[in-house]
Amino acid sequence: MLTLRSAARLLARADARPDGALNPCMPLRAIGEVLGFGPAAPADAAIRRALGLDTLTRRAELATGTGSLRLLLADLAAPPADALPLHDARERTRRVAASLCRSAPDRLWCLLTVDRRADGTTLCLAIATPAQGTTRVTALRVECTRVLDSDAETLRTLAAVGETDDLLRHARFADILQRDALGGRFYRALEQAVDTLAQSLHTPQQTRGRAVDATGDTALAATTARAHPRAPSREERRELALLCASRCLFLAFLEAKGWLDQRRDFLLTETVKQLEAGGRLHDRLLRPLFFGTLNTPARQRAAAARACGAVPFLNGGLFSPTALERRWHRWRFADDAVTHLVVAVIDRHRFTAHEESVQWSEAAVDPEMLGRAFEGLMASSERRRSGSFYTPPALVGHTVHAALTTLFRDVPEALVLLGETAAAASTAVSPDQRDALRARIEALRVIDPACGSGAFLVHLLEQLDTLLARLGDPRDAHTRRRDLLARSIFGVDRQPMAVWLCELRLWLSVIIECPATHPDRIPPLPNLDHHIRVGDSLTGGSFQFAAPSARTLSRLRERYAQAAGARKHRLADTLDREERRRAVSELSRRREALQRERRTLLTVLRGRDLFGDRRRPQRAERLRLDTLRQRARELAAETHRLHLGAALPFRFASMFADVAAHHGFSLVIGNPPWVRPHALPASERQWLRHEFRVMRAATWQAGATRAGAGAGFGAQADLAAAFVERS
């Protein structure tokens, strides 16, 4: 049985530098042997040419496994200077796998590739599987100078596969390298770390350095409650812990790119350094790092923040204190709890900002996994009530592709670009058609009315970026995505944590494409809090009473998205005032519409019939008059509260008035909550029936009548139907 230490040693050995006659593939042979393959033999030039590897590899060897199983050991060729996509070892390994499956489709291929650079060696252990006209690769990528526990655990699991049938063995290898295989271990570790953080919250007067364990220390909890009657509730503790964990995990992705003082172990090193200096990680590490460094331009940082080294200014709101954090600003996480998060979650798992796709799945933590993990950390009762459930990536990809195909169904050139590779599509569209399509994409306004952690918006952003690239947009992917985010991508969700995660994933989708290598050259993130809103799309109304023109709002939002520092705060205040003014305007228009309806009804009731007699109002008419009067009074009171500075409720007509002025959103996409009416409070069911026609008369009742069947539960339209009507 391969031990964890032996597995780590095998992976690290791949970094051995070839010198003289040493075969560069030799360090890989031991890994092939523990996976059950026989001795490797060199592949000569003719074999490499037959397999399409002559330009992709410098040297290659082949090893035979049971049946049709084959293992390729390859030293990847240096990328051409004029082929930027090939710079990534991930993409070059995928091309090698695709070439093998195309040239020798009767074999079951496994790969061990090494990419040797001046800054280190990357080992990739991959399984290639033909799927739907393409090649799907499941892989483990390892930086040989820093082998993590999760890397060694994955190799040890692969070595323990006991199937002797070649098909079963190949499939088992692929399953182990799937991202979900790592996900289970990561979710359990993250849940325990969040629980430990939440239970460790204390004030400076309490004993520090002793965190409550995952099982809960009831004695300490009781003491805390007696000593501090004003303490965060259980839900608030958990939300504060989730905020801290999500920020640290975001930093893990930056760390993987070398953007935290150009160190891949920045968080672990800084944690150990502060512990050796006396602890107090919350005050000496987290707060200076979050709020004094990442949220502050370099020239304005205090001494404690500058001590963190070359750390980028990210802006974007991710590292701004939330209202909950400002309320409980005197409460701290215990050192043991923060250390547990860094050591047991971040330092033991490999992170990648590349999300899973049809062609590539990696045994590493990616941003999509974060959304799934935090959705799982919500209470099960809350998930059932709000309909917050995970949407598989395959369904997200299929839905986005179908939506774009429908959106551009009148533009054959766009359909070509959606279905072809960039090289094939470049000759299929004329320059005039490209300009027209680019203008159409730039005019798009897309919303997910129940965005959750942002799966649909992230995938849509990537697809729109790909379309612009295939249309010859000369900007780099990072700039294109920033521009699309600032203008075209919108979302709404009633869960603040879901909105937080959606913004985080959109930011990561921008960061992963940033070509900067030094932290000082990383552009600040766009501000998304006026694009991704906390609110309920069902109670947010429609565009019926929106102002006919809203150029000011559109310009303010785009300028705010790119702003930082003092200018950001000034624009935020201006934007808030503009939204408040439009909210008051919408209330006035709604009130005027109610008053017109009431005057019309009164005019009819005060009129005379053909015989000269006055009409006697029916009961329904009297009820309608009372309802109109009461609603008008409520709108007047709400207008008065807004004039006095009350919090703005989410309304489409006030917060997205500029979109209304352009005839609404171009595309509404998403997976709306699936909640049956019996799971909702009676008052909410009554309001839904009043507001939405589909909730009053379910569309399938007519079909039941034609079929001669009873309506049964036909009137219990699911909440998703109301989202469709709102859309």
mmCIF file of N, CA and C in Angstrom, residues 206-296:
data_model
loop_
_atom_site.group_PDB
_atom_site.id
_atom_site.type_symbol
_atom_site.label_atom_id
_atom_site.label_comp_id
_atom_site.label_asym_id
_atom_site.label_seq_id
_atom_site.Cartn_x
_atom_site.Cartn_y
_atom_site.Cartn_z
ATOM 1 N N GLN A 206 -12.791 38.148 26.677
ATOM 2 C CA GLN A 206 -12.842 36.711 26.912
ATOM 3 C C GLN A 206 -11.475 36.079 26.690
ATOM 4 N N THR A 207 -11.342 34.844 27.145
ATOM 5 C CA THR A 207 -10.080 34.122 26.976
ATOM 6 C C THR A 207 -9.837 33.879 25.501
ATOM 7 N N ARG A 208 -8.631 34.278 25.025
ATOM 8 C CA ARG A 208 -8.304 34.085 23.619
ATOM 9 C C ARG A 208 -7.471 32.824 23.443
ATOM 10 N N GLY A 209 -7.381 32.406 22.165
ATOM 11 C CA GLY A 209 -6.490 31.312 21.824
ATOM 12 C C GLY A 209 -7.100 29.941 22.001
ATOM 13 N N ARG A 210 -8.333 29.856 22.523
ATOM 14 C CA ARG A 210 -8.958 28.538 22.704
ATOM 15 C C ARG A 210 -10.245 28.514 21.900
ATOM 16 N N ALA A 211 -10.242 27.831 20.756
ATOM 17 C CA ALA A 211 -11.411 27.786 19.892
ATOM 18 C C ALA A 211 -12.321 26.662 20.318
ATOM 19 N N VAL A 212 -13.615 26.858 20.117
ATOM 20 C CA VAL A 212 -14.566 25.788 20.377
ATOM 21 C C VAL A 212 -14.444 24.784 19.248
ATOM 22 N N ASP A 213 -14.369 23.492 19.585
ATOM 23 C CA ASP A 213 -14.191 22.500 18.533
ATOM 24 C C ASP A 213 -15.496 22.276 17.795
ATOM 25 N N ALA A 214 -15.444 21.457 16.717
ATOM 26 C CA ALA A 214 -16.600 21.262 15.846
ATOM 27 C C ALA A 214 -17.771 20.635 16.572
ATOM 28 N N THR A 215 -17.515 19.880 17.649
ATOM 29 C CA THR A 215 -18.608 19.252 18.385
ATOM 30 C C THR A 215 -19.310 20.228 19.299
ATOM 31 N N GLY A 216 -18.650 21.385 19.628
ATOM 32 C CA GLY A 216 -19.278 22.398 20.458
ATOM 33 C C GLY A 216 -18.898 22.254 21.912
ATOM 34 N N ASP A 217 -18.413 23.330 22.507
ATOM 35 C CA ASP A 217 -18.063 23.338 23.925
ATOM 36 C C ASP A 217 -19.170 24.070 24.662
ATOM 37 N N THR A 218 -20.126 23.347 25.199
ATOM 38 C CA THR A 218 -21.312 23.960 25.786
ATOM 39 C C THR A 218 -20.976 24.774 27.019
ATOM 40 N N ALA A 219 -19.952 24.377 27.773
ATOM 41 C CA ALA A 219 -19.585 25.125 28.976
ATOM 42 C C ALA A 219 -19.115 26.528 28.613
ATOM 43 N N LEU A 220 -18.223 26.626 27.612
ATOM 44 C CA LEU A 220 -17.749 27.932 27.187
ATOM 45 C C LEU A 220 -18.882 28.747 26.580
ATOM 46 N N ALA A 221 -19.747 28.108 25.791
ATOM 47 C CA ALA A 221 -20.869 28.817 25.176
ATOM 48 C C ALA A 221 -21.784 29.409 26.243
ATOM 49 N N ALA A 222 -22.056 28.667 27.300
ATOM 50 C CA ALA A 222 -22.919 29.170 28.359
ATOM 51 C C ALA A 222 -22.273 30.348 29.075
ATOM 52 N N THR A 223 -20.958 30.266 29.331
ATOM 53 C CA THR A 223 -20.245 31.368 29.969
ATOM 54 C C THR A 223 -20.303 32.620 29.110
ATOM 55 N N THR A 224 -20.127 32.454 27.797
ATOM 56 C CA THR A 224 -20.179 33.586 26.887
ATOM 57 C C THR A 224 -21.539 34.258 26.928
ATOM 58 N N ALA A 225 -22.601 33.468 26.937
ATOM 59 C CA ALA A 225 -23.943 34.030 26.942
ATOM 60 C C ALA A 225 -24.207 34.818 28.213
ATOM 61 N N ARG A 226 -23.705 34.335 29.380
ATOM 62 C CA ARG A 226 -23.938 35.048 30.639
ATOM 63 C C ARG A 226 -23.122 36.342 30.696
ATOM 64 N N ALA A 227 -21.876 36.260 30.208
ATOM 65 C CA ALA A 227 -21.012 37.428 30.311
ATOM 66 C C ALA A 227 -21.379 38.510 29.304
ATOM 67 N N HIS A 228 -21.927 38.096 28.161
ATOM 68 C CA HIS A 228 -22.232 39.051 27.096
ATOM 69 C C HIS A 228 -23.657 38.817 26.598
ATOM 70 N N PRO A 229 -24.641 39.435 27.259
ATOM 71 C CA PRO A 229 -26.023 39.243 26.822
ATOM 72 C C PRO A 229 -26.262 39.755 25.401
ATOM 73 N N ARG A 230 -25.496 40.783 24.991
ATOM 74 C CA ARG A 230 -25.602 41.268 23.616
ATOM 75 C C ARG A 230 -24.514 40.588 22.797
ATOM 76 N N ALA A 231 -24.822 39.459 22.255
ATOM 77 C CA ALA A 231 -23.857 38.680 21.482
ATOM 78 C C ALA A 231 -24.488 38.320 20.141
ATOM 79 N N PRO A 232 -23.665 38.059 19.131
ATOM 80 C CA PRO A 232 -24.220 37.651 17.833
ATOM 81 C C PRO A 232 -25.056 36.386 17.981
ATOM 82 N N SER A 233 -26.145 36.340 17.235
ATOM 83 C CA SER A 233 -26.975 35.138 17.236
ATOM 84 C C SER A 233 -26.247 34.016 16.510
ATOM 85 N N ARG A 234 -26.826 32.835 16.576
ATOM 86 C CA ARG A 234 -26.206 31.689 15.909
ATOM 87 C C ARG A 234 -26.098 31.933 14.407
ATOM 88 N N GLU A 235 -27.157 32.510 13.806
ATOM 89 C CA GLU A 235 -27.136 32.791 12.371
ATOM 90 C C GLU A 235 -26.087 33.851 12.040
ATOM 91 N N GLU A 236 -25.968 34.880 12.900
ATOM 92 C CA GLU A 236 -24.985 35.931 12.642
ATOM 93 C C GLU A 236 -23.562 35.392 12.786
ATOM 94 N N ARG A 237 -23.345 34.543 13.786
ATOM 95 C CA ARG A 237 -22.026 33.920 13.930
ATOM 96 C C ARG A 237 -21.651 33.145 12.665
ATOM 97 N N ARG A 238 -22.612 32.398 12.170
ATOM 98 C CA ARG A 238 -22.326 31.574 10.984
ATOM 99 C C ARG A 238 -22.059 32.458 9.760
ATOM 100 N N GLU A 239 -22.824 33.546 9.622
ATOM 101 C CA GLU A 239 -22.594 34.426 8.478
ATOM 102 C C GLU A 239 -21.229 35.100 8.571
ATOM 103 N N LEU A 240 -20.825 35.531 9.774
ATOM 104 C CA LEU A 240 -19.502 36.117 9.941
ATOM 105 C C LEU A 240 -18.410 35.105 9.611
ATOM 106 N N ALA A 241 -18.617 33.852 10.022
ATOM 107 C CA ALA A 241 -17.641 32.799 9.710
ATOM 108 C C ALA A 241 -17.577 32.534 8.214
ATOM 109 N N LEU A 242 -18.733 32.539 7.554
ATOM 110 C CA LEU A 242 -18.761 32.321 6.105
ATOM 111 C C LEU A 242 -18.056 33.454 5.369
ATOM 112 N N LEU A 243 -18.242 34.696 5.826
ATOM 113 C CA LEU A 243 -17.556 35.824 5.202
ATOM 114 C C LEU A 243 -16.040 35.665 5.311
ATOM 115 N N CYS A 244 -15.565 35.324 6.500
ATOM 116 C CA CYS A 244 -14.123 35.147 6.705
ATOM 117 C C CYS A 244 -13.595 34.000 5.850
ATOM 118 N N ALA A 245 -14.312 32.869 5.834
ATOM 119 C CA ALA A 245 -13.849 31.707 5.065
ATOM 120 C C ALA A 245 -13.836 32.007 3.572
ATOM 121 N N SER A 246 -14.873 32.687 3.069
ATOM 122 C CA SER A 246 -14.929 32.964 1.632
ATOM 123 C C SER A 246 -13.812 33.906 1.213
ATOM 124 N N ARG A 247 -13.493 34.896 2.058
ATOM 125 C CA ARG A 247 -12.372 35.791 1.726
ATOM 126 C C ARG A 247 -11.058 35.022 1.691
ATOM 127 N N CYS A 248 -10.841 34.169 2.679
ATOM 128 C CA CYS A 248 -9.593 33.398 2.717
ATOM 129 C C CYS A 248 -9.495 32.451 1.525
ATOM 130 N N LEU A 249 -10.614 31.866 1.114
ATOM 131 C CA LEU A 249 -10.590 30.968 -0.039
ATOM 132 C C LEU A 249 -10.338 31.748 -1.322
ATOM 133 N N PHE A 250 -10.897 32.970 -1.411
ATOM 134 C CA PHE A 250 -10.594 33.821 -2.568
ATOM 135 C C PHE A 250 -9.084 34.078 -2.632
ATOM 136 N N LEU A 251 -8.479 34.334 -1.471
ATOM 137 C CA LEU A 251 -7.032 34.559 -1.437
ATOM 138 C C LEU A 251 -6.259 33.311 -1.837
ATOM 139 N N ALA A 252 -6.837 32.135 -1.578
ATOM 140 C CA ALA A 252 -6.168 30.896 -1.987
ATOM 141 C C ALA A 252 -6.034 30.835 -3.506
ATOM 142 N N PHE A 253 -7.034 31.347 -4.227
ATOM 143 C CA PHE A 253 -6.940 31.389 -5.691
ATOM 144 C C PHE A 253 -5.869 32.387 -6.134
ATOM 145 N N LEU A 254 -5.795 33.548 -5.459
ATOM 146 C CA LEU A 254 -4.740 34.512 -5.786
ATOM 147 C C LEU A 254 -3.366 33.933 -5.467
ATOM 148 N N GLU A 255 -3.282 33.211 -4.361
ATOM 149 C CA GLU A 255 -2.028 32.578 -3.968
ATOM 150 C C GLU A 255 -1.572 31.584 -5.036
ATOM 151 N N ALA A 256 -2.532 30.851 -5.625
ATOM 152 C CA ALA A 256 -2.184 29.870 -6.660
ATOM 153 C C ALA A 256 -1.592 30.539 -7.895
ATOM 154 N N LYS A 257 -1.928 31.820 -8.131
ATOM 155 C CA LYS A 257 -1.355 32.560 -9.260
ATOM 156 C C LYS A 257 -0.072 33.291 -8.875
ATOM 157 N N GLY A 258 0.336 33.212 -7.596
ATOM 158 C CA GLY A 258 1.546 33.881 -7.160
ATOM 159 C C GLY A 258 1.383 35.369 -6.934
ATOM 160 N N TRP A 259 0.151 35.828 -6.704
ATOM 161 C CA TRP A 259 -0.119 37.259 -6.576
ATOM 162 C C TRP A 259 -0.025 37.767 -5.142
ATOM 163 N N LEU A 260 0.172 36.919 -4.158
ATOM 164 C CA LEU A 260 0.318 37.356 -2.778
ATOM 165 C C LEU A 260 1.804 37.362 -2.440
ATOM 166 N N ASP A 261 2.434 38.506 -2.632
ATOM 167 C CA ASP A 261 3.867 38.681 -2.394
ATOM 168 C C ASP A 261 4.691 37.674 -3.184
ATOM 169 N N GLN A 262 4.127 37.203 -4.306
ATOM 170 C CA GLN A 262 4.787 36.232 -5.193
ATOM 171 C C GLN A 262 5.196 34.961 -4.445
ATOM 172 N N ARG A 263 4.364 34.563 -3.467
ATOM 173 C CA ARG A 263 4.613 33.347 -2.691
ATOM 174 C C ARG A 263 3.406 32.425 -2.814
ATOM 175 N N ARG A 264 3.655 31.141 -3.053
ATOM 176 C CA ARG A 264 2.570 30.172 -3.180
ATOM 177 C C ARG A 264 2.077 29.686 -1.819
ATOM 178 N N ASP A 265 2.812 29.994 -0.760
ATOM 179 C CA ASP A 265 2.406 29.582 0.582
ATOM 180 C C ASP A 265 2.250 30.803 1.490
ATOM 181 N N PHE A 266 1.770 31.891 0.929
ATOM 182 C CA PHE A 266 1.693 33.163 1.642
ATOM 183 C C PHE A 266 0.872 33.047 2.924
ATOM 184 N N LEU A 267 -0.334 32.484 2.836
ATOM 185 C CA LEU A 267 -1.219 32.441 3.994
ATOM 186 C C LEU A 267 -0.631 31.588 5.120
ATOM 187 N N LEU A 268 -0.085 30.436 4.768
ATOM 188 C CA LEU A 268 0.504 29.571 5.792
ATOM 189 C C LEU A 268 1.709 30.250 6.445
ATOM 190 N N THR A 269 2.574 30.839 5.638
ATOM 191 C CA THR A 269 3.777 31.487 6.176
ATOM 192 C C THR A 269 3.411 32.648 7.095
ATOM 193 N N GLU A 270 2.462 33.490 6.674
ATOM 194 C CA GLU A 270 2.064 34.635 7.486
ATOM 195 C C GLU A 270 1.375 34.187 8.770
ATOM 196 N N THR A 271 0.588 33.118 8.681
ATOM 197 C CA THR A 271 -0.069 32.606 9.893
ATOM 198 C C THR A 271 0.962 32.134 10.907
ATOM 199 N N VAL A 272 1.936 31.359 10.453
ATOM 200 C CA VAL A 272 2.981 30.865 11.352
ATOM 201 C C VAL A 272 3.781 32.027 11.935
ATOM 202 N N LYS A 273 4.105 33.016 11.117
ATOM 203 C CA LYS A 273 4.886 34.159 11.593
ATOM 204 C C LYS A 273 4.150 34.922 12.698
ATOM 205 N N GLN A 274 2.840 35.131 12.517
ATOM 206 C CA GLN A 274 2.082 35.858 13.535
ATOM 207 C C GLN A 274 1.905 35.028 14.805
ATOM 208 N N LEU A 275 1.744 33.730 14.651
ATOM 209 C CA LEU A 275 1.636 32.875 15.842
ATOM 210 C C LEU A 275 2.933 32.910 16.644
ATOM 211 N N GLU A 276 4.062 32.903 15.956
ATOM 212 C CA GLU A 276 5.345 32.959 16.656
ATOM 213 C C GLU A 276 5.552 34.310 17.330
ATOM 214 N N ALA A 277 4.875 35.347 16.797
ATOM 215 C CA ALA A 277 5.012 36.691 17.376
ATOM 216 C C ALA A 277 4.006 36.956 18.482
ATOM 217 N N GLY A 278 3.210 35.961 18.844
ATOM 218 C CA GLY A 278 2.267 36.147 19.938
ATOM 219 C C GLY A 278 0.817 35.943 19.584
ATOM 220 N N GLY A 279 0.508 35.600 18.341
ATOM 221 C CA GLY A 279 -0.876 35.300 17.978
ATOM 222 C C GLY A 279 -1.695 36.534 17.647
ATOM 223 N N ARG A 280 -2.997 36.490 18.046
ATOM 224 C CA ARG A 280 -3.969 37.528 17.702
ATOM 225 C C ARG A 280 -4.077 37.661 16.184
ATOM 226 N N LEU A 281 -4.365 36.535 15.519
ATOM 227 C CA LEU A 281 -4.423 36.493 14.056
ATOM 228 C C LEU A 281 -5.507 37.398 13.495
ATOM 229 N N HIS A 282 -6.636 37.503 14.195
ATOM 230 C CA HIS A 282 -7.725 38.335 13.681
ATOM 231 C C HIS A 282 -7.263 39.790 13.546
ATOM 232 N N ASP A 283 -6.570 40.308 14.570
ATOM 233 C CA ASP A 283 -6.154 41.709 14.573
ATOM 234 C C ASP A 283 -4.864 41.950 13.807
ATOM 235 N N ARG A 284 -3.961 40.986 13.837
ATOM 236 C CA ARG A 284 -2.631 41.209 13.257
ATOM 237 C C ARG A 284 -2.466 40.664 11.842
ATOM 238 N N LEU A 285 -3.381 39.797 11.397
ATOM 239 C CA LEU A 285 -3.275 39.229 10.053
ATOM 240 C C LEU A 285 -4.524 39.498 9.221
ATOM 241 N N LEU A 286 -5.691 39.047 9.704
ATOM 242 C CA LEU A 286 -6.895 39.126 8.880
ATOM 243 C C LEU A 286 -7.310 40.568 8.600
ATOM 244 N N ARG A 287 -7.472 41.376 9.642
ATOM 245 C CA ARG A 287 -7.941 42.744 9.429
ATOM 246 C C ARG A 287 -6.946 43.587 8.618
ATOM 247 N N PRO A 288 -5.629 43.572 8.927
ATOM 248 C CA PRO A 288 -4.702 44.328 8.062
ATOM 249 C C PRO A 288 -4.684 43.828 6.627
ATOM 250 N N LEU A 289 -4.810 42.511 6.442
ATOM 251 C CA LEU A 289 -4.762 41.954 5.095
ATOM 252 C C LEU A 289 -6.037 42.277 4.323
ATOM 253 N N PHE A 290 -7.194 42.048 4.947
ATOM 254 C CA PHE A 290 -8.469 42.265 4.260
ATOM 255 C C PHE A 290 -8.720 43.747 3.972
ATOM 256 N N PHE A 291 -8.684 44.560 5.024
ATOM 257 C CA PHE A 291 -9.168 45.934 4.931
ATOM 258 C C PHE A 291 -8.053 46.963 4.738
ATOM 259 N N GLY A 292 -6.857 46.661 5.245
ATOM 260 C CA GLY A 292 -5.777 47.632 5.111
ATOM 261 C C GLY A 292 -4.904 47.427 3.896
ATOM 262 N N THR A 293 -4.972 46.235 3.280
ATOM 263 C CA THR A 293 -4.087 45.925 2.150
ATOM 264 C C THR A 293 -4.877 45.719 0.864
ATOM 265 N N LEU A 294 -5.692 44.679 0.829
ATOM 266 C CA LEU A 294 -6.423 44.337 -0.390
ATOM 267 C C LEU A 294 -7.466 45.388 -0.749
ATOM 268 N N ASN A 295 -7.939 46.161 0.234
ATOM 269 C CA ASN A 295 -8.963 47.168 -0.007
ATOM 270 C C ASN A 295 -8.386 48.580 -0.015
ATOM 271 N N THR A 296 -7.050 48.710 0.003
ATOM 272 C CA THR A 296 -6.411 50.019 0.085
ATOM 273 C C THR A 296 -5.288 50.116 -0.939
#
